[in-house]
XYZ file of C-alpha atoms in Angstrom:
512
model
C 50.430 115.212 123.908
C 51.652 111.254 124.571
C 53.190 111.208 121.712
C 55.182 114.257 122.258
C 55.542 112.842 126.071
C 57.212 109.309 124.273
C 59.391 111.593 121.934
C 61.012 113.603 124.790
C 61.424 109.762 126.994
C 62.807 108.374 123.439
C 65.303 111.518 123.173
C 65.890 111.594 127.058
C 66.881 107.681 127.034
C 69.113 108.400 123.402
C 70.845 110.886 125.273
C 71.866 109.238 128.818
C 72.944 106.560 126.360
C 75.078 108.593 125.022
C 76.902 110.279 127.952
C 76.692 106.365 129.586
C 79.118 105.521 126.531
C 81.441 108.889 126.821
C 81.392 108.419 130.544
C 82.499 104.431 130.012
C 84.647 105.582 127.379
C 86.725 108.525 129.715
C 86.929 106.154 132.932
C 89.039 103.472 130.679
C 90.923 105.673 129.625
C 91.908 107.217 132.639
C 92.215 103.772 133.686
C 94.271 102.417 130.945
C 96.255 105.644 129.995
C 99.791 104.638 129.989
C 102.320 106.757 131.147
C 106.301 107.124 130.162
C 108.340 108.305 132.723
C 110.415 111.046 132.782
C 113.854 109.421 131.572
C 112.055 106.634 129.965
C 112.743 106.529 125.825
C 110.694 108.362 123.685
C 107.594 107.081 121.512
C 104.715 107.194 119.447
C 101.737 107.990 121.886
C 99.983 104.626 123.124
C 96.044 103.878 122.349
C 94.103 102.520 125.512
C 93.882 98.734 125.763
C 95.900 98.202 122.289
C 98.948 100.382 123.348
C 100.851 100.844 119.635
C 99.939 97.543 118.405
C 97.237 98.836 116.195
C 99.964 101.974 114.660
C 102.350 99.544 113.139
C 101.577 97.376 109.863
C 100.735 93.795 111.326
C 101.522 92.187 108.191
C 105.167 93.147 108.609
C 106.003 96.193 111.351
C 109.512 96.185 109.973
C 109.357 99.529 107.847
C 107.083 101.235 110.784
C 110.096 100.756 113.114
C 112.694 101.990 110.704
C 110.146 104.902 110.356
C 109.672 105.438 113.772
C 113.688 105.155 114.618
C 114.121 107.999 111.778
C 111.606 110.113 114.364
C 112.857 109.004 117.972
C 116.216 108.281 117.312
C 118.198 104.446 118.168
C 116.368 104.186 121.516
C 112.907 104.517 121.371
C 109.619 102.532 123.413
C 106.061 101.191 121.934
C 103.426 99.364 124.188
C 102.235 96.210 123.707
C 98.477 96.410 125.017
C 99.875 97.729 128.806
C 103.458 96.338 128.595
C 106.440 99.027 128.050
C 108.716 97.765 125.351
C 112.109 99.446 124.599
C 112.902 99.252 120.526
C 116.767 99.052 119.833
C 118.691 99.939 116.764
C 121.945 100.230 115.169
C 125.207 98.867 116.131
C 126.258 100.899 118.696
C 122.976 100.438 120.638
C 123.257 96.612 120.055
C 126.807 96.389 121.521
C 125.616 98.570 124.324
C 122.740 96.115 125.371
C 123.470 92.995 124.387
C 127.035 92.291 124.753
C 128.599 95.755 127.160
C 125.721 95.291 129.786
C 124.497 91.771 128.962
C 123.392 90.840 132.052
C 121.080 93.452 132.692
C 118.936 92.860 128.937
C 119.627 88.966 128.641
C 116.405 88.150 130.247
C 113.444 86.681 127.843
C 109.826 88.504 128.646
C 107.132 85.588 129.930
C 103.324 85.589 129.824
C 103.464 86.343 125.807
C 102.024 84.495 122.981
C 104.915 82.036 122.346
C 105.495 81.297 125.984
C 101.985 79.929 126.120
C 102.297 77.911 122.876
C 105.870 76.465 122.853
C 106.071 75.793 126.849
C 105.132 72.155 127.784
C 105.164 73.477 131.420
C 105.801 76.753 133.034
C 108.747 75.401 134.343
C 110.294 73.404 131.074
C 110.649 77.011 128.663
C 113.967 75.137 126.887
C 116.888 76.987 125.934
C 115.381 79.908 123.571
C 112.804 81.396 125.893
C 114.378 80.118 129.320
C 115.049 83.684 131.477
C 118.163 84.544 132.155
C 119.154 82.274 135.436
C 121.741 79.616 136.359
C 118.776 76.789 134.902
C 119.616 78.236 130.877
C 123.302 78.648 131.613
C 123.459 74.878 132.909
C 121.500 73.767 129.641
C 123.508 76.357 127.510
C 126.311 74.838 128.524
C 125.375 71.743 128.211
C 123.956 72.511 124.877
C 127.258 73.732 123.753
C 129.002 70.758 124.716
C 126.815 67.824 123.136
C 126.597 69.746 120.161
C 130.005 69.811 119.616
C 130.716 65.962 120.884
C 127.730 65.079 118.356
C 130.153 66.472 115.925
C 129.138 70.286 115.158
C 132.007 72.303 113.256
C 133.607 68.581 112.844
C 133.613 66.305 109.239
C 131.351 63.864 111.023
C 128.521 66.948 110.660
C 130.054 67.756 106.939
C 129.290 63.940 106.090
C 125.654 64.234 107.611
C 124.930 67.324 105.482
C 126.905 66.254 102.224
C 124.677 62.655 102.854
C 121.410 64.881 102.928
C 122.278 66.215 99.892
C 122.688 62.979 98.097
C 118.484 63.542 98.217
C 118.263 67.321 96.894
C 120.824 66.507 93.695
C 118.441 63.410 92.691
C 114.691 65.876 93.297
C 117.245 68.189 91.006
C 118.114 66.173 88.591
C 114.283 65.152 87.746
C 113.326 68.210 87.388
C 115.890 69.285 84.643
C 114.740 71.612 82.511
C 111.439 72.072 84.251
C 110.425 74.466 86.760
C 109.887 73.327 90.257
C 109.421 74.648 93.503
C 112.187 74.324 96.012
C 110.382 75.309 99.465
C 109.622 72.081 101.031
C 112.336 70.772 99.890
C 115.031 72.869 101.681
C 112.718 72.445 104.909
C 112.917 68.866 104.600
C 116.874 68.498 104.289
C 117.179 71.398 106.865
C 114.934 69.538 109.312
C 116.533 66.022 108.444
C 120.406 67.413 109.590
C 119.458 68.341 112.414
C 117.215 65.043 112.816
C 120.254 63.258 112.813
C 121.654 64.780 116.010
C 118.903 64.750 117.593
C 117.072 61.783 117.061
C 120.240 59.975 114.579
C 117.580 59.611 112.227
C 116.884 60.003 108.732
C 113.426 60.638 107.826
C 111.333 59.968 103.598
C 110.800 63.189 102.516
C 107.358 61.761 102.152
C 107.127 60.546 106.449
C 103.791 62.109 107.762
C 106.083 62.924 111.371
C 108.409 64.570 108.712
C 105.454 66.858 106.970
C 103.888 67.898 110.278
C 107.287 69.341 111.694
C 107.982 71.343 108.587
C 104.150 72.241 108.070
C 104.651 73.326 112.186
C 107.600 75.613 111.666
C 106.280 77.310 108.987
C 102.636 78.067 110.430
C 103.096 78.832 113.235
C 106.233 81.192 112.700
C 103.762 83.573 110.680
C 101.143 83.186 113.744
C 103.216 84.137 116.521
C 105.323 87.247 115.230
C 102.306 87.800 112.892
C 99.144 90.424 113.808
C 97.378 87.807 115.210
C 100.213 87.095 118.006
C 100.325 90.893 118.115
C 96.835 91.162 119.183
C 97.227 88.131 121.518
C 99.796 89.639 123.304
C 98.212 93.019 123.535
C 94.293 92.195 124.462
C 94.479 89.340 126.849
C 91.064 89.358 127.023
C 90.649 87.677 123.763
C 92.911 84.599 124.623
C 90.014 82.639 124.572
C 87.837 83.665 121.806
C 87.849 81.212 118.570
C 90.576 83.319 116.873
C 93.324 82.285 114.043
C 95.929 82.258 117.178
C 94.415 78.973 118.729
C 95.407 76.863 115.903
C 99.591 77.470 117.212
C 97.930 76.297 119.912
C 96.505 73.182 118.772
C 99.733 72.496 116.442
C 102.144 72.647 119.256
C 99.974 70.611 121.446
C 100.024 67.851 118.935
C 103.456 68.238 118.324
C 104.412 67.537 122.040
C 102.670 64.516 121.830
C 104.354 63.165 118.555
C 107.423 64.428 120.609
C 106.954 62.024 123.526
C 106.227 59.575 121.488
C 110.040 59.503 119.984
C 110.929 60.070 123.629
C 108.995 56.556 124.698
C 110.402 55.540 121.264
C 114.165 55.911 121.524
C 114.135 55.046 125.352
C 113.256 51.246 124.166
C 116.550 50.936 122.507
C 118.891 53.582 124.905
C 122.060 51.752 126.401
C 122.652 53.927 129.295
C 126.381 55.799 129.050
C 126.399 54.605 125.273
C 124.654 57.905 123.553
C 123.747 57.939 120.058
C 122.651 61.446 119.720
C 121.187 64.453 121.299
C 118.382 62.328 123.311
C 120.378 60.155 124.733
C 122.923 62.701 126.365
C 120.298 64.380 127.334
C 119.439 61.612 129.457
C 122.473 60.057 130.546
C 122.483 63.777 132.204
C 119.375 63.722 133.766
C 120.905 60.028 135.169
C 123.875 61.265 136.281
C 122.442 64.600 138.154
C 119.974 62.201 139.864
C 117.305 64.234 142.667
C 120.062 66.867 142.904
C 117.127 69.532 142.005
C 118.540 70.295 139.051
C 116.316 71.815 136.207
C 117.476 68.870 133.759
C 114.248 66.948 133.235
C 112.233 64.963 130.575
C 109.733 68.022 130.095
C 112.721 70.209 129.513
C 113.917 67.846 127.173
C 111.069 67.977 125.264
C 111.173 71.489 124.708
C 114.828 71.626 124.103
C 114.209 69.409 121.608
C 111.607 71.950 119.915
C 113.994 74.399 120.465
C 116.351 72.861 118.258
C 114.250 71.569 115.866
C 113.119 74.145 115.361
C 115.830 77.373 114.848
C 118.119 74.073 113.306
C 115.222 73.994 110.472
C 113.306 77.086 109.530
C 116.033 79.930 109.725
C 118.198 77.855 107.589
C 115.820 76.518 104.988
C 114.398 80.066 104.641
C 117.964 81.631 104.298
C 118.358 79.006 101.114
C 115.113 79.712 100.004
C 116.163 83.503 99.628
C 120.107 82.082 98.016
C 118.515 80.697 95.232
C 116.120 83.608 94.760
C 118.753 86.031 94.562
C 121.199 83.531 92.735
C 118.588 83.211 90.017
C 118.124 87.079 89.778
C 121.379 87.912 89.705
C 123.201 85.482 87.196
C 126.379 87.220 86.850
C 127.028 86.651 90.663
C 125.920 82.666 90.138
C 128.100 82.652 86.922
C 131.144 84.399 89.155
C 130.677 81.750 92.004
C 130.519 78.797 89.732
C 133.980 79.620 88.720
C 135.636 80.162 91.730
C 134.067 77.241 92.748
C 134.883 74.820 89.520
C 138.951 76.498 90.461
C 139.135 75.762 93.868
C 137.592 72.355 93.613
C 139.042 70.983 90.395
C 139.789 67.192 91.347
C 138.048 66.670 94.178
C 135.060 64.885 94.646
C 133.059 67.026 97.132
C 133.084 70.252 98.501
C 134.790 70.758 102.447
C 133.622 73.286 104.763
C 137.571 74.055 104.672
C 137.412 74.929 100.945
C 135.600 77.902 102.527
C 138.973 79.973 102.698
C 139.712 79.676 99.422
C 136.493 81.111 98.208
C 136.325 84.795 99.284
C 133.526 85.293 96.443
C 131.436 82.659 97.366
C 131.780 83.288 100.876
C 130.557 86.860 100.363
C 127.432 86.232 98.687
C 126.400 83.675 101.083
C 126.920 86.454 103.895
C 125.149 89.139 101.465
C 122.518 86.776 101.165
C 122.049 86.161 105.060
C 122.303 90.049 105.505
C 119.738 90.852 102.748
C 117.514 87.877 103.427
C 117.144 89.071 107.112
C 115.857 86.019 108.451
C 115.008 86.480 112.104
C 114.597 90.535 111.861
C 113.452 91.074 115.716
C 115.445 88.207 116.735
C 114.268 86.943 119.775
C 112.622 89.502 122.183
C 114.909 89.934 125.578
C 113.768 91.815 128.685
C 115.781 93.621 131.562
C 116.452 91.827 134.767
C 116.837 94.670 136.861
C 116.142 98.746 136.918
C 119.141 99.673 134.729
C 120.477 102.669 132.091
C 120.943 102.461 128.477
C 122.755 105.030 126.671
C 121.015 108.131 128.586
C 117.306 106.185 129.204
C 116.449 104.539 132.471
C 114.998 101.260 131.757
C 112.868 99.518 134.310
C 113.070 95.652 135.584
C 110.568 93.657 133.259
C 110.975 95.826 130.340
C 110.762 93.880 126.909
C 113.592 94.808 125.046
C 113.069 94.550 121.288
C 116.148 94.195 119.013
C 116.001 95.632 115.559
C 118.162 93.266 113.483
C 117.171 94.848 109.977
C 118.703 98.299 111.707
C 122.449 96.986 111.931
C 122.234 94.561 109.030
C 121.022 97.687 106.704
C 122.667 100.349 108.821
C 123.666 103.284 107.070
C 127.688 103.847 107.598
C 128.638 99.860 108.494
C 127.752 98.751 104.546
C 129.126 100.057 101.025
C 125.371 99.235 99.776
C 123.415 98.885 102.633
C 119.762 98.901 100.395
C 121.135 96.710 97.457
C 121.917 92.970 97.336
C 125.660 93.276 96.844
C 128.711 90.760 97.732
C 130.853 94.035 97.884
C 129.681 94.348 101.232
C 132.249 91.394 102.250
C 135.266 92.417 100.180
C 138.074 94.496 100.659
C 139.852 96.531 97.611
C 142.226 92.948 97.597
C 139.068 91.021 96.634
C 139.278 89.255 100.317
C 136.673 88.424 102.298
C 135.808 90.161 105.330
C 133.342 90.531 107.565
C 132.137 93.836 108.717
C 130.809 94.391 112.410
C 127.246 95.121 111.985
C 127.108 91.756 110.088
C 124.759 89.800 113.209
C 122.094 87.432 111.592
C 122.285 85.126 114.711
C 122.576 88.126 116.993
C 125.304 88.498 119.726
C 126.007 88.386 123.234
C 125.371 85.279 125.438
C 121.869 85.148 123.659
C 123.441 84.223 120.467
C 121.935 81.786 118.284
C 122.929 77.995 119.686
C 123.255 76.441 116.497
C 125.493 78.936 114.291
C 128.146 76.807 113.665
C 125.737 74.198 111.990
C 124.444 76.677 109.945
C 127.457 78.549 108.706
C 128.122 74.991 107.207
C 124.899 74.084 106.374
C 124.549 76.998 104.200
C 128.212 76.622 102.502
C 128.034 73.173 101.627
C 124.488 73.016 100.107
C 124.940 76.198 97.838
C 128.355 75.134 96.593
C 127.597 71.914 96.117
C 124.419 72.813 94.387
C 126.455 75.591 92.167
C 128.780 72.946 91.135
C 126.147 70.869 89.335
C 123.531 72.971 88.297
C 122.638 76.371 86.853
C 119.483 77.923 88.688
C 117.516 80.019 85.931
C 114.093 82.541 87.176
C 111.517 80.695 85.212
C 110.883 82.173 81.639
C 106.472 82.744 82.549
C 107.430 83.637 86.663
C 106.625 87.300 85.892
C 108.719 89.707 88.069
C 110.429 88.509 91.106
C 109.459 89.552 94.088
C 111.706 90.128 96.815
C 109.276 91.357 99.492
C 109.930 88.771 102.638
C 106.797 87.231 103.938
C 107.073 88.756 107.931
C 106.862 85.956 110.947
C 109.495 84.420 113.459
C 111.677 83.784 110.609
C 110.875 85.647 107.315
C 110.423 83.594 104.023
C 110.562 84.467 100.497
C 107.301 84.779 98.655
C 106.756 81.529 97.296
C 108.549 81.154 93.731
C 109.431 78.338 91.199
C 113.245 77.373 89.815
C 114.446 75.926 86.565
C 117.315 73.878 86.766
C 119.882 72.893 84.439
C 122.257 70.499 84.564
C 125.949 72.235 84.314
C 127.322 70.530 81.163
C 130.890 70.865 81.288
C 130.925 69.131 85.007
C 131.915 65.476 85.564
C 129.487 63.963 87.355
C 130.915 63.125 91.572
C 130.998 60.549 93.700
C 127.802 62.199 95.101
C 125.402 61.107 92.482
């Protein structure tokens, strides 16, 4: 009889367990549920706590959203954890947005995963995550302005990069014949040009400040866009658990501290109204400007200086990490720009950023290669400033706005081949180069990548200059190539090795 008394208290207990849990289970989600309103875009249907995050692929979302356009059309909205987001895609939708009603979506969304990491203080966001307010127009502005006195689009900048590549030709040149592999090596000249104007410094390829930058970018560019800044900026209640996220954490932490030390560094030497480079104007600003209340600060300066650093380095150096990938794999298109290059520059020493207009074939394989290479695919997330409409959908204040780059640069209807690597893309039936309005790798509207210019010449100068000299062949034991991006911030190549050959029939240049 006690036994059967313990069985029923046993089954009793198992059972109020049980209805505890569903009861537990029913109040969050009736507490969590997350509702669309009526005129609100349409979506996939949200999970409690999670909202879509857990639906998409967190090693690279980028062929669930072209899936889940396909269903909901150009306009469509996921949640992240509780937060509405709006997913845009396609031309038309981008002009709409971004550049027709611009002040509404220019906003940047704050309290996510790369807020918390990159900001030195709530108040110091920079230039790429400042909101939308007269504090990043000053500093855009200004931005604009020092760039271009510290020589951007100017030969001062053409002798800076053609100088950084005195360093790539002679790592080239050892490794004739032998396979090698390029990927720090782009990062480091990437990172070293735009050293130079910000810092007017030249760093060893070998310099430890050197390494942790590059090793920075790259890390934490996989963390933040990756699934573990998914799930950071869908659960905030594991912020503080011991997860993969806390090392961007830790990184950028350090790296704020390196940066005030070449702050404290290049103050010792700083003639006030004399500036040498990016730091220096910077301050000579803050100078003139005085207690005025300005936003101009050293803490801002700091992370302007991260800002730069960083989009001046990683988007670039990943965009020639996928040139030379595709250049290798495709060595009719090499052979084809090596000859248009050995015509156009036949007598002259080094290549200009002018020679540009007399290569339409080079120029559109370095575009095909930014289009297919889709570097920054989400570019940067925006978010509305105020209640506002687009295209039929009412879209709420606060909204994150997500912009599909890989939707206009693989649009069906704005490319010949819009699923192949092909440099037909950019020519007319004259064999002239044009470029095509969907083609948007640094995005538009007054959101617009800062530092295009620099890498528009970046990226001409280093491959023709490269092209000139050597032959880039896919190693003969690399197996199949594999052209599957590695998904973060900025998407990378998988990594891969070269073999370079030293182009016989050139003279050797004043460059070596």
């Amino acid at each position: 009889m006690k036994r059967v008394q313990i069985h029923r208290n046993h089954v009793f207990i198992m059972f109020a367990s049980v209805v505890l849990v569903l009861a537990a289970v029913l109040f969050f989600l009736l507490l969590f549920q997350t509702h669309r309103a009526k005129d609100f875009p349409p979506g996939p249907r949200p999970i409690p706590f999670f909202g879509n995050v857990l639906q998409l692929n967190l090693e690279s979302p980028i062929a669930d959203l072209e899936r889940l356009a396909k269903r909901y059309g150009s306009i469509y909205s996921l949640f992240i954890g509780h937060r509405p987001a709006v997913v845009i895609n396609g031309l038309q939708a981008f002009k709409e947005a971004l550049v027709n009603k611009a002040a509404d979506f220019s906003g940047r969304p704050q309290g996510m995963m790369v807020n918390h990491a990159v900001q030195v203080k709530a108040h110091a966001p920079g230039v790429i995550l400042a909101d939308y307010n007269p504090g990043w127009r000053e500093h855009r502005r200004f931005g604009l302005m020092t760039l271009r006195n510290l020589g951007l689009g100017k030969q001062s900048m053409e002798q800076r990069i053609l100088g950084e590549l005195h360093r790539i030709i002679t790592r080239f040149e050892q490794s004739a014949g032998k396979s090698m592999d390029p990927h720090m090596l782009f990062h480091n000249a990437a990172s070293n040009v735009i050293c130079q104007v910000l810092f007017a410094r030249q760093f060893d390829y070998e310099d430890e400040l050197m390494k942790f930058f590059v090793s920075l970018f790259h890390e934490t560019s996989k963390i933040i866009n990756g699934r573990w800044g998914m799930i950071y900026d869908a659960i905030p209640m594991v912020r503080n658990l011991p997860l993969p996220f806390q090392k961007a954490f830790k990184l950028f932490k350090s790296a704020h501290e390196k940066r005030l030390e070449l702050l404290a560094e290049n103050k010792k030497t700083r003639v006030p109204g004399k500036p040498r480079h990016f730091i220096d104007c910077y301050l000579d600003e803050v100078d003139k400007r005085g207690d005025d209340g300005s936003t101009f600060s050293e803490d801002q300066l700091s992370a302007c200086i991260l800002d730069l650093h960083f989009a001046g380095t990683d988007t670039t150096a990943n965009t020639l990490l996928s040139a030379f990938l595709y250049l290798m794999n495709y060595p009719q298109i090499q052979e084809r720009c090596q000859q248009e290059i050995d015509t156009v520059l036949d007598g002259k020493d080094e290549a200009s950023f002018e020679d540009r207009h007399q290569m339409p074939y080079v120029q559109a394989v370095i575009h095909e290669i930014q289009r297919t290479a889709n570097t920054v695919p989400l570019s940067v997330f925006h978010c509305t400033l105020k209640d506002t409409e687009l295209m039929g959908y009412s879209i709420p204040r606060g909204t994150i706005i997500i912009p599909n780059l890989s939707s206009v640069l693989n649009e069906e209807g704005q490319w010949k081949s819009p699923h192949k690597f092909d440099p037909d893309n950019f020519l007319n039936e004259q064999g002239e180069f044009v470029k095509p309005e969907a083609f948007m790798p640094f995005s538009i509207g007054p959101r617009m990548c800062l530092g295009e210019a620099l890498a528009r010449m970046e990226l001409f100068l280093i491959v023709v200059t490269l092209l000139r000299r050597f032959t880039f062949v896919w190693p003969e034991d690399a197996g199949e190539p594999d052209f599957t991006p590695v998904f973060g911030s900025t998407q990378t190549p998988k990594p891969y090795c070269m073999k370079v050959q030293i182009r016989k029939t050139i003279p050797r240049q004043r460059l070596s």
